[in-house]
Coordinates of C-alpha atoms in Angstrom, one line a residue:
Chain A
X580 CA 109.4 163.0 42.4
X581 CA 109.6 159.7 44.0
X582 CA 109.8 156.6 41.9
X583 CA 107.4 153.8 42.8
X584 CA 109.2 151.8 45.6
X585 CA 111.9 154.0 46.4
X586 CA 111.7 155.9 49.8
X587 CA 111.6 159.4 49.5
X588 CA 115.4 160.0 51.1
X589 CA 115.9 163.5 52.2
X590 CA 118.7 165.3 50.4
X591 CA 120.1 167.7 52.6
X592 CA 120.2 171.6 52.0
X593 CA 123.7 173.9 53.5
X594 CA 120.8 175.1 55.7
X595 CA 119.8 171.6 56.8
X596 CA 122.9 169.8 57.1
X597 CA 123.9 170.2 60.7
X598 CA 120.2 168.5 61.7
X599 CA 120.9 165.2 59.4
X600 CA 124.6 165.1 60.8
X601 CA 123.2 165.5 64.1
X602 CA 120.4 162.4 63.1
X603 CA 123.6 160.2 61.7
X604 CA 125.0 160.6 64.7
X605 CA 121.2 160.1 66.6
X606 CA 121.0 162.9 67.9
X607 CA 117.8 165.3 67.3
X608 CA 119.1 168.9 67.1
X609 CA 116.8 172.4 66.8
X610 CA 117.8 175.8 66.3
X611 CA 118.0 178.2 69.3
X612 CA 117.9 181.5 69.4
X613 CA 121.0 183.3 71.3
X614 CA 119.4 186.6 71.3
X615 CA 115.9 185.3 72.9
X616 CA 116.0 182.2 73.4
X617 CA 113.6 180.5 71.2
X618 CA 113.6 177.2 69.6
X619 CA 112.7 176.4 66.1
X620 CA 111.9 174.2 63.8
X621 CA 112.8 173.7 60.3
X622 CA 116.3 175.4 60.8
X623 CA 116.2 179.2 59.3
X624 CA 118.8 181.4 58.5
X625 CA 116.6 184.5 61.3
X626 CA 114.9 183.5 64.6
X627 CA 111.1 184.1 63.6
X628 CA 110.5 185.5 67.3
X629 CA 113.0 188.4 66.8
X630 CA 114.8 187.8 63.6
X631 CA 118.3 187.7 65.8
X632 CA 120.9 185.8 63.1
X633 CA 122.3 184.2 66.4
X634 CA 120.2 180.6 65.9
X635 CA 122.5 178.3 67.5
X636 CA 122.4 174.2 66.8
X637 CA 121.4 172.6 70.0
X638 CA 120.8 169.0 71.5
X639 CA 116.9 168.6 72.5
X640 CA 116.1 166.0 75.2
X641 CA 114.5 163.9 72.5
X642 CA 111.4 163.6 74.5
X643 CA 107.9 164.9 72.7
X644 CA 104.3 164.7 73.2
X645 CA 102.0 163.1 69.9
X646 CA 99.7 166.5 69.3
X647 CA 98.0 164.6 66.7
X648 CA 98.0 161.1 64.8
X649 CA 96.9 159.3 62.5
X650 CA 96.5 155.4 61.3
X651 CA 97.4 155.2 57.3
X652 CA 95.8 152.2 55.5
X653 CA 96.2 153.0 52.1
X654 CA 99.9 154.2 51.9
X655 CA 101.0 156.9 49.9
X656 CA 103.3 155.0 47.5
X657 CA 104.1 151.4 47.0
X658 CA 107.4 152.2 49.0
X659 CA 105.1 152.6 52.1
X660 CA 102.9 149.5 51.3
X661 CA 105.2 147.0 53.6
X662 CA 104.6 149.8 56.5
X663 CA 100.7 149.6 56.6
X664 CA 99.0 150.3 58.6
X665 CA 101.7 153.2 59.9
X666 CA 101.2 155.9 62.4
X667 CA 102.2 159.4 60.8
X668 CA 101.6 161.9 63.7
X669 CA 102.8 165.7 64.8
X670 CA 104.6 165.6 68.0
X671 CA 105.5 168.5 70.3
X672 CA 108.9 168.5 71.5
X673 CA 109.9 169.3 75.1
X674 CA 111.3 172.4 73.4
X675 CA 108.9 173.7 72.1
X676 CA 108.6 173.5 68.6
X677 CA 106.4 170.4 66.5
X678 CA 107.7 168.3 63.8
X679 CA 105.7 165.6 61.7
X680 CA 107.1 161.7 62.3
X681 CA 106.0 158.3 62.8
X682 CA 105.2 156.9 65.8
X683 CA 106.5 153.3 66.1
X684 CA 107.2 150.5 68.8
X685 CA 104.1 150.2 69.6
X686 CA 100.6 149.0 68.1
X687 CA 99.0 151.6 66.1
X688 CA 95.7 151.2 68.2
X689 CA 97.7 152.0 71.3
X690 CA 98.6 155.6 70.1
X691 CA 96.7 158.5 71.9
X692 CA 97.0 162.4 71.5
X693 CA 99.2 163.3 74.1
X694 CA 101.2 160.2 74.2
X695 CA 104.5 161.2 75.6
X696 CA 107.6 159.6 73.3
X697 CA 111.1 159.4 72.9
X698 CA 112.8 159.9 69.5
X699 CA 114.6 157.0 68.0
X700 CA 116.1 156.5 64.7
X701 CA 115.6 154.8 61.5
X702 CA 118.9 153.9 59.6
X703 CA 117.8 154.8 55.7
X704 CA 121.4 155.0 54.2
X705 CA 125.0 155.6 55.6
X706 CA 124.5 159.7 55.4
X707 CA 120.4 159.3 56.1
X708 CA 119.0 158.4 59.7
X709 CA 115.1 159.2 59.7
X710 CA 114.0 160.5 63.6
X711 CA 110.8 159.0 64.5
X712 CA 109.3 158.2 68.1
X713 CA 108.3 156.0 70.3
X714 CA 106.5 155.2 73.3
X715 CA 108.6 156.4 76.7
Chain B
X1142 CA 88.0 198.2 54.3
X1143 CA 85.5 198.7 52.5
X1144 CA 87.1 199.3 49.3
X1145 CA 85.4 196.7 46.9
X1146 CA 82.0 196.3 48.2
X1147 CA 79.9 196.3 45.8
X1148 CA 82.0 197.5 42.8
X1149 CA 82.5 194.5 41.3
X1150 CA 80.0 191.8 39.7
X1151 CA 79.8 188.7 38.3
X1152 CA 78.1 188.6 34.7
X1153 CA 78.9 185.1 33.5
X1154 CA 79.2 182.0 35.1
X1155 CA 79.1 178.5 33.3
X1156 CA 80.7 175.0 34.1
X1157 CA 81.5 172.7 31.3
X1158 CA 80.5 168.5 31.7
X1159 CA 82.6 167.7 35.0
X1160 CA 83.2 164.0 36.3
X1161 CA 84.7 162.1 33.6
X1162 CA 85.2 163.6 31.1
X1163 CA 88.5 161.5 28.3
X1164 CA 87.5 163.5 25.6
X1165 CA 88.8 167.0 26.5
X1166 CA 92.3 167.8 27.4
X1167 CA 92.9 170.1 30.0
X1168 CA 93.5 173.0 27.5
X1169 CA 90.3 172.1 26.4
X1170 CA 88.4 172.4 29.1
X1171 CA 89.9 175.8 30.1
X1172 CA 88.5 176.8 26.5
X1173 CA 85.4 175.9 26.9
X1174 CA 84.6 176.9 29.9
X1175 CA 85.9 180.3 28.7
X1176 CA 83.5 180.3 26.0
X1177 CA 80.7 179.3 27.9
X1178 CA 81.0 182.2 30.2
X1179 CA 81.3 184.3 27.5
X1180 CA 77.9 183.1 26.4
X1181 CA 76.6 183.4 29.4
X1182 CA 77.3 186.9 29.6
X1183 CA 76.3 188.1 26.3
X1184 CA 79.8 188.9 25.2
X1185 CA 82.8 187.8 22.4
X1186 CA 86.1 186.8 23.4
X1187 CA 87.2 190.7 21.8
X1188 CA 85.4 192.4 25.2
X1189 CA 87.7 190.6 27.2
X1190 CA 90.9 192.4 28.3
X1191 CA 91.8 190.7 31.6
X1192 CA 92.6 187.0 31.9
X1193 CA 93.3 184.8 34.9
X1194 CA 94.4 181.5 34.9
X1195 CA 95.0 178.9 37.5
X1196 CA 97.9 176.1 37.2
X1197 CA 97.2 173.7 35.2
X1198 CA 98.6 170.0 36.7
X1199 CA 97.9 167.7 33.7
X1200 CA 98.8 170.5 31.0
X1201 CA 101.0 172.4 32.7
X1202 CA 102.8 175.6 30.9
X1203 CA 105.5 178.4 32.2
X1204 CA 103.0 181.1 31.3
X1205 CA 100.0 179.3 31.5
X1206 CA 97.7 182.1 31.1
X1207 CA 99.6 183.3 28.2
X1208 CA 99.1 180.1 27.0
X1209 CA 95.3 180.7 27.3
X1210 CA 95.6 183.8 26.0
X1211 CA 97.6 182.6 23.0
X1212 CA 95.2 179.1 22.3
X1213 CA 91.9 182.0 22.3
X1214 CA 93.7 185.1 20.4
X1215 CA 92.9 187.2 23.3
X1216 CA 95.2 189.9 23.9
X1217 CA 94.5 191.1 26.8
X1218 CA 95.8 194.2 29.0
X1219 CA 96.2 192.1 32.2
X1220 CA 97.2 189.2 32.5
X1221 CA 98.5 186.3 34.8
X1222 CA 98.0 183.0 36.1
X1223 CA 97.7 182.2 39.8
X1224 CA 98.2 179.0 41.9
X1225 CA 97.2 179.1 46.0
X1226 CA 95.7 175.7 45.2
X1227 CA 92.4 175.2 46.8
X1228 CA 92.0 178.7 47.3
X1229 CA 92.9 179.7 43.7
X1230 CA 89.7 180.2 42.7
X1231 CA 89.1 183.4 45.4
X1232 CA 92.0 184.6 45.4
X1233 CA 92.3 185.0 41.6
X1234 CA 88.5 186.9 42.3
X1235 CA 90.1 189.2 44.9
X1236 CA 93.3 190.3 42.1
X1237 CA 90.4 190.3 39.2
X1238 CA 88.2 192.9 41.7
X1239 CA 91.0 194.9 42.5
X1240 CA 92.5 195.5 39.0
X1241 CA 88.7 196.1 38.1
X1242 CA 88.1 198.4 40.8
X1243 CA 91.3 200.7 39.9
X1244 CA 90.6 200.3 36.6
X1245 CA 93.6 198.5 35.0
X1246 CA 91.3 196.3 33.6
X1247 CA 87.7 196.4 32.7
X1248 CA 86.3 193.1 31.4
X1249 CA 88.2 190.1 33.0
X1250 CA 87.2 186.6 32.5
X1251 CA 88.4 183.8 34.9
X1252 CA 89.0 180.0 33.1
X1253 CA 89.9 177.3 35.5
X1254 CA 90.2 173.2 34.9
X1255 CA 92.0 170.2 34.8
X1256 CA 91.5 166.5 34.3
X1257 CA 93.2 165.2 37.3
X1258 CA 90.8 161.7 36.3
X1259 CA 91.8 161.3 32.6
X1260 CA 94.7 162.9 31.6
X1261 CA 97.1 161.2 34.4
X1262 CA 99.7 159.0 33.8
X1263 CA 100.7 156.3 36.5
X1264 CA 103.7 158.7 37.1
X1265 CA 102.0 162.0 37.1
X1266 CA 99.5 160.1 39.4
X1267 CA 102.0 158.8 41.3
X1268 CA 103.9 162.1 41.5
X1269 CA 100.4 163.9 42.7
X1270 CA 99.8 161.7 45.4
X1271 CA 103.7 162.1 47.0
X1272 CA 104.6 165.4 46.5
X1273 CA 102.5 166.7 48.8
X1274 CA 104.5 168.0 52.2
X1275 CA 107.7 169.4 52.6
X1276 CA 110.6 166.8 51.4
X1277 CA 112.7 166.6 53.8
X1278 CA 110.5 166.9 56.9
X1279 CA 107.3 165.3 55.9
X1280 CA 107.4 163.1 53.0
X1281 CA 110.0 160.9 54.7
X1282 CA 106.9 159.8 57.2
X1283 CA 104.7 159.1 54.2
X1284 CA 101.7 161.1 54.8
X1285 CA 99.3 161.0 52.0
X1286 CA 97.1 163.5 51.7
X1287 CA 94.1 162.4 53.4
X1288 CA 96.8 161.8 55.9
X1289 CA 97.3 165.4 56.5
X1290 CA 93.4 166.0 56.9
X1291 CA 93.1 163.1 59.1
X1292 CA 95.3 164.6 62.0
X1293 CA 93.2 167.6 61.6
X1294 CA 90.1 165.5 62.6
X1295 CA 91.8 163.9 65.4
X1296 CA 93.0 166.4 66.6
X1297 CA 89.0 168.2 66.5
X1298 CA 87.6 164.8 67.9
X1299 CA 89.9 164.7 70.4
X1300 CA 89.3 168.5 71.7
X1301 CA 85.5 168.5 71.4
X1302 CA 84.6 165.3 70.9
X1303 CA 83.4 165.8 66.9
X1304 CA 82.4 162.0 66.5
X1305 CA 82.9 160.2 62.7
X1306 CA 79.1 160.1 62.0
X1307 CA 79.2 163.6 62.2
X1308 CA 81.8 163.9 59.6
X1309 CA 79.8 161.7 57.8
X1310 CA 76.3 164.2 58.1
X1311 CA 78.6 166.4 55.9
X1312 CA 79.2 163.9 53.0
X1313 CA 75.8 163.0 53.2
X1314 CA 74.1 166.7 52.8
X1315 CA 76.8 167.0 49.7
X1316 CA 75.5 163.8 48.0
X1317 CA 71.8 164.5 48.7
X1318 CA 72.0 168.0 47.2
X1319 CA 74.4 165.9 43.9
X1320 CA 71.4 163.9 43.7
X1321 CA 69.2 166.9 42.8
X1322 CA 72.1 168.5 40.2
X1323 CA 72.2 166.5 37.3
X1324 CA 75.7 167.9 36.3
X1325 CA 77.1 166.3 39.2
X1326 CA 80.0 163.5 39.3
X1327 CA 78.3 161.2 42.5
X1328 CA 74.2 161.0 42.0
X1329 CA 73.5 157.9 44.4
X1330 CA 72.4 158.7 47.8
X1331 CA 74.3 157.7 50.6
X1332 CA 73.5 157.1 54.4
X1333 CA 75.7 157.6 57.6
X1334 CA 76.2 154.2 57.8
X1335 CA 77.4 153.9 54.2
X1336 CA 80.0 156.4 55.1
X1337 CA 81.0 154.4 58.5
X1338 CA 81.2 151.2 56.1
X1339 CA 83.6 152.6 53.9
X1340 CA 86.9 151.8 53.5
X1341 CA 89.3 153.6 56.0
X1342 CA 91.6 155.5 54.1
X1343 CA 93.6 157.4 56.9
X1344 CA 92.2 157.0 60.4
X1345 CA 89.9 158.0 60.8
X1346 CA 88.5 159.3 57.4
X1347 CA 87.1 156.7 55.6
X1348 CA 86.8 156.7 51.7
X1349 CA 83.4 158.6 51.5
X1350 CA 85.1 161.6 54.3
X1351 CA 87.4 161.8 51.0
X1352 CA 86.4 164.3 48.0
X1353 CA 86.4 163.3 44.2
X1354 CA 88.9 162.8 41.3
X1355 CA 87.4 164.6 38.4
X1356 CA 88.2 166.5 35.0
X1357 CA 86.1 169.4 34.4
X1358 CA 86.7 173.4 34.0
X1359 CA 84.5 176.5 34.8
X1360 CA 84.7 179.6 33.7
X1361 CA 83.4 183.3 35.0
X1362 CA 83.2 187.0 33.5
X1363 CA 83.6 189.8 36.0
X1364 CA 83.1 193.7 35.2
X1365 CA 82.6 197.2 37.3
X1366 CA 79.3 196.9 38.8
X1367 CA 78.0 200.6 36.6
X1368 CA 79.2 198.0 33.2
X1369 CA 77.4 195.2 35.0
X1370 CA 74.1 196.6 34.6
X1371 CA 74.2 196.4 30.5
X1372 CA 75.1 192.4 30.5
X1373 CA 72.7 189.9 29.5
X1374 CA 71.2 188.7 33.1
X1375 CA 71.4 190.2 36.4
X1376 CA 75.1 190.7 38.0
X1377 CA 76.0 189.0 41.3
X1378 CA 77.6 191.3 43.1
X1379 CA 81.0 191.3 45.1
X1380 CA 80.3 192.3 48.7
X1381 CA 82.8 191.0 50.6
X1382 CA 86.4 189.4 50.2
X1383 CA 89.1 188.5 53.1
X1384 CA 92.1 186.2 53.0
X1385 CA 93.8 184.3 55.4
X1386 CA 97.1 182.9 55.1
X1387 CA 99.3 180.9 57.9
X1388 CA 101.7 178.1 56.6
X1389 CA 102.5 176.0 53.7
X1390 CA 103.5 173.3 55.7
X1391 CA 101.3 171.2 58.5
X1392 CA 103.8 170.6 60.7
X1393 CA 104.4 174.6 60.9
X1394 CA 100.5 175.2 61.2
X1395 CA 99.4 177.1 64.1
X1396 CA 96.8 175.7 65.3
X1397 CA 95.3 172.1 63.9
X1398 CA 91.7 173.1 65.0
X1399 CA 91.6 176.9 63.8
X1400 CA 92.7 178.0 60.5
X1401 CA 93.3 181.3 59.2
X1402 CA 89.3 180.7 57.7
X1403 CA 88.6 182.6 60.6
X1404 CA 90.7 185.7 59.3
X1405 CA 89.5 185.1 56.1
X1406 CA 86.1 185.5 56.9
X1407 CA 86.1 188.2 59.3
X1408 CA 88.0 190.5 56.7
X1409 CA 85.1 189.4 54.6
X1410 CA 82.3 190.1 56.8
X1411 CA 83.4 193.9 57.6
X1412 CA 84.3 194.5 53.9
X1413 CA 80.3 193.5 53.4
X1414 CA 79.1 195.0 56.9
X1415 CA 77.4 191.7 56.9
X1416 CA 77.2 188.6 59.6
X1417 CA 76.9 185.0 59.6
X1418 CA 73.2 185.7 60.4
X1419 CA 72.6 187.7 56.8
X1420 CA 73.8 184.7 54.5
X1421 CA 71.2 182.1 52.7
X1422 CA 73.4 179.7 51.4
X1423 CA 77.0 178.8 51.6
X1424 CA 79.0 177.1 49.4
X1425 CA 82.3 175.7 51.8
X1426 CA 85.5 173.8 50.7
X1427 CA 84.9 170.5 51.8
X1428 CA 88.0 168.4 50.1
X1429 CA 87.4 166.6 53.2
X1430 CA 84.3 165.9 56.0
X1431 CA 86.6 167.7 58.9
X1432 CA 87.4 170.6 56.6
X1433 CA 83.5 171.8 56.6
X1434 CA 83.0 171.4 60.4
X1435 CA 85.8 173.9 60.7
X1436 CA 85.1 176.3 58.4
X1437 CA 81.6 176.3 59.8
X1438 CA 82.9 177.0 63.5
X1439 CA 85.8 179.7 62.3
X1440 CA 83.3 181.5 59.8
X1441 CA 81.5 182.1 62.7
X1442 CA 78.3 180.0 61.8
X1443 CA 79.0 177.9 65.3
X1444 CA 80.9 178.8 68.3
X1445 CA 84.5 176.9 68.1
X1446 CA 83.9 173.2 69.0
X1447 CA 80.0 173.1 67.9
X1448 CA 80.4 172.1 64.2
X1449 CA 80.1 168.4 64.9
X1450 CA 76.6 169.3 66.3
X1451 CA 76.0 171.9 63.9
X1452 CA 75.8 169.6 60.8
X1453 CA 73.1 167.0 62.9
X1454 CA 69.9 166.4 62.0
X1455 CA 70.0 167.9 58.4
X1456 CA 70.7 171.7 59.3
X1457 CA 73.4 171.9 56.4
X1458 CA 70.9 170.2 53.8
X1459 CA 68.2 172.3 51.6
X1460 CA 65.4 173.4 53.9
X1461 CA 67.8 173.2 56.4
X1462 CA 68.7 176.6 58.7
X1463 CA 71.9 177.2 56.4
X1464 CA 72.2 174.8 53.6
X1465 CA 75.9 174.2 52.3
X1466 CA 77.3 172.8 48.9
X1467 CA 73.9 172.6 46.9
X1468 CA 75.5 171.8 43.4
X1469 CA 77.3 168.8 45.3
X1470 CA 80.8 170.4 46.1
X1471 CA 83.9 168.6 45.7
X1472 CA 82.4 165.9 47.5
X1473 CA 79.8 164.9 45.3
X1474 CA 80.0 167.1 42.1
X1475 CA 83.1 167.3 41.6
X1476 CA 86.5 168.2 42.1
X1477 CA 89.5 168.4 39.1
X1478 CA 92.3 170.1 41.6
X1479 CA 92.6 173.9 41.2
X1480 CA 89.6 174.7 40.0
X1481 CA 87.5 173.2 42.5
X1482 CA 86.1 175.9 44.1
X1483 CA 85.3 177.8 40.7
X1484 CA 82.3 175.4 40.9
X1485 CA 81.1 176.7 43.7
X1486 CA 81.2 180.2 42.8
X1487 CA 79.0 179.2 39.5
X1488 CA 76.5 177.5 41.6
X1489 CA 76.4 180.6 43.7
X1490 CA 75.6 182.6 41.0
X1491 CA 73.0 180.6 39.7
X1492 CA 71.5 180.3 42.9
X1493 CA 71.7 184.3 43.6
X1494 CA 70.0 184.4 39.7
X1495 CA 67.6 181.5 40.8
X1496 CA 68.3 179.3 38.0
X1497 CA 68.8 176.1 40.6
X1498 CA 65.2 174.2 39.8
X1499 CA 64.9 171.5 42.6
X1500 CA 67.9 172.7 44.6
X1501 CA 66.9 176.3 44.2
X1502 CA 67.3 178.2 48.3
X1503 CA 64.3 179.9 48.4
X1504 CA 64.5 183.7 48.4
X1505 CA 68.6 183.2 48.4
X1506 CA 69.9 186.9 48.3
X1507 CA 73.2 186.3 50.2
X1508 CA 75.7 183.6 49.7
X1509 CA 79.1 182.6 51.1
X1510 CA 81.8 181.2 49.0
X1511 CA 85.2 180.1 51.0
X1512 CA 88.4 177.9 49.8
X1513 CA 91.0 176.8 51.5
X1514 CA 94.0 175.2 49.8
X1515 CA 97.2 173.7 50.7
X1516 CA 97.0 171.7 53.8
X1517 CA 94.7 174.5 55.4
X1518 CA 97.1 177.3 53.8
X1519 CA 95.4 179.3 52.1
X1520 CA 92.1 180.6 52.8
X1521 CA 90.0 183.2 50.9
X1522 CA 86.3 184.2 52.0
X1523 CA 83.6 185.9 49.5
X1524 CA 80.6 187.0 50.1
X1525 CA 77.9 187.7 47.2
X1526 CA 74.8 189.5 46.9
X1527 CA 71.6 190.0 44.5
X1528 CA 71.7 193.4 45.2
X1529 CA 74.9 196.3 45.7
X1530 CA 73.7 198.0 48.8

């Protein structure tokens, strides 16, 4: 559980930890699917469009479209009381496959389903960079 | 599929005092409610030999309905505690009818509660609020839960241009029909407008789009419908049951405007050979306004899109064309976690038994139970009956 004030860090699973090396190094990777060519996202030992074991780590383009938003006023935790109000939003990647972030760089207001953005990244810890997006 | 219809009935139903509620624990509650059903149906604790449990948050145990079991001296034949959060309550019906029906089990009584307002520390509060969404992929953006719901409005509003006083006609119904239920949590009646005023919690549900923090338990007996007819009052009978299930996470969701309700309620409907058309009153999960408008459109009570326009001008209230939540639902009556929707499958009873007084559907022969739980997860449809054919 997250203490009061502390930001909930990811730890990283064996099956997660080429996507938060790729984020260290800023760079947003999905799985892809040698057999059929599928994207996915969270990384899975099968492809779930034809359970192929050939998922392959890839580079996305970084570029998404907000399929939903919304503004948070009252924040979960204390840790996200300096963040309000905060955009938390679903975002389809170029890809293909959707991923929950926040949308920053720009006014809360000024977010709109549809929105194209650009992943960015939020330094948490040395091992830790948080992808979130922002307006192209 | 038409396996259970009608061979399965309700013979107890009973809540115990819901809202708040510091001088039960959680076990407590479970227990009374248990014995209050037992009342209700005219039986002791020794005719029971199938108990269900859901989770407990507050009190929580590795074999919780052993624990039950234990606390009562029941020793039952079947046995097991189940936990598709806001859809516990059905789903724990559909297992219960199905053991009933192939007769592991004869007897089984349901207990459900919690007191997610009094028996929280700042911690376990704390941990309630942010554990909800997967840890590495969600929690990180800090989505609380109303968070979660509040993309699932946008995303309506943004497709069919639902507007936030219609979300609001839904918490409004709820508390008018709390206002008639003395049990209920939330009496005061509250306008449109009052909703609109509210605090905004997540964008763009506002504190009054949000359901209740409550402790309270419920409790029901279910039998074969042949055993049914030798209970104290009339069964309620099982016509129809249906799941749905299609993620655990929002992110991975399908679809943010239709959830596997629509699944739910169609395997449902042909279990019962029954329509939207045939039902009197339903009683819908509503942890949240958005939640109800959708349920309404993929139960088939509105085409997709309409639900905004569907809950206008009073059509969900009592004298209304299909009148939702009369007890108050989690909105207004109350709503301790898990057993949420066990409240309204006791005010369906009561209103199939016409017990209701002022909030009594007339002639109500039909009604429609459905819980979702999770983010949109898990969804399980029920349709009851006065009557077995």
């Amino acid at each position: 559980m997250a203490a009061p004030g502390v930001k909930p860090v990811p730890v990283p699973t064996k099956e997660t930890q080429p996507y938060w090396d790729g984020c260290k190094q800023h760079e947003l990777r999905v799985q892809k699917c040698a057999a059929c060519g599928h994207h996915q996202f969270y990384p899975r030992l099968y492809c779930t469009t034809c359970m192929s074991d050939r998922v392959e780590w890839v580079k996305t383009s970084g570029r998404a479209t907000v399929l939903s938003y919304t503004i948070i006023y009252r924040p979960v935790t204390q840790a996200f009381a300096g963040n309000v109000p905060y955009v938390v939003a679903l975002v389809t990647l170029a890809e293909g496959p959707q991923m929950m972030t926040n949308i920053v760089g720009c006014e809360p207001e000024k977010v709109y389903i549809g929105m194209p953005v650009q992943v960015t990244f939020d330094d948490w810890t040395e091992d830790i960079s948080v992808p979130k997006f922002k307006p192209v | 599929m038409d396996s259970l219809r009608g061979k399965v009935a309700i013979v107890g139903a009973a809540d115990t005092e819901v809202g708040v509620v510091p001088q039960l624990s959680a076990t407590q509650l479970y227990v009374k409610g248990a014995k209050l059903a037992l009342e209700d149906a005219g039986i002791t604790k020794d005719d029971v030999d199938g108990l269900i449990t859901c989770t407990s948050f507050v009190e929580p145990y590795m074999y919780h309905a052993e624990m039950i079991a234990e606390y009562m001296q029941i020793f039952p034949r079947y046995c097991l505690n189940v936990a598709t959060g806001g859809g516990t309550t059905l789903a724990i019906m559909h297992h219960a009818a199905s053991a009933i029906a192939t007769g592991v089990c004869n007897t089984v009584l349901i207990t459900m509660a919690d007191n997610m307002l009094s028996g929280l520390s700042r911690d376990k509060a704390i941990e309630a609020m942010s554990t909800a969404g997967h840890a590495q992929f969600e929690r990180p953006y800090g989505p609380p839960i109303p968070g979660f719901y509040a993309m699932l409005a946008q995303a309506h509003m943004h497709a069919y241009g639902t507007t936030s006083a219609q979300l609001a006609a839904v918490a409004v119904a709820c508390r008018k029909h709390a206002s008639m239920n003395p049990a209920a949590q939330m009496r005061q009646p509250i306008s449109i407008d009052d909703v609109l005023n509210s605090r905004m919690i997540a964008h763009p549900l506002h504190l009054l789009d949000c359901s209740l923090v409550s402790d309270g338990g419920a409790a029901i007996v279910m039998t074969s419908a042949e055993r049914a007819k030798s209970f104290k009052k009339k069964p309620v009978y099982m016509l129809g049951v249906g799941e749905g299930h299609s993620h655990e996470h929002l992110s991975q969701a399908r679809s943010l405007t239709t959830s596997a309700a629509k699944e739910a309620g169609e395997r449902a409907y042909a279990m019962a050979g029954l329509g939207p058309k045939d039902i009197d009153v339903a009683e819908l999960y509503d942890c949240f306004t958005p939640v109800v408008i959708i349920e309404l459109e993929d139960l088939g009570f509105c085409p997709k899109g309409e639900g905004g326009r569907f809950v206008e001008g009073g059509r969900i209230e009592l004298g209304g064309d299909l009148p939702i939540n009369t007890h108050g639902g989690l909105m207004s009556h109350c709503h301790p976690g898990h057993p949420g929707s066990l409240f309204s499958i006791t005010e369906a009873v009561r209103q199939l038994r016409g017990e209701c007084g002022p909030r009594q559907v007339k002639d109500a022969e039909v009604a429609f139970v459905h819980a979702q739980g999770g983010i949109m997860s898990t969804h399980c449809s029920m349709i009851l009956g006065k009557e077995n054919n």
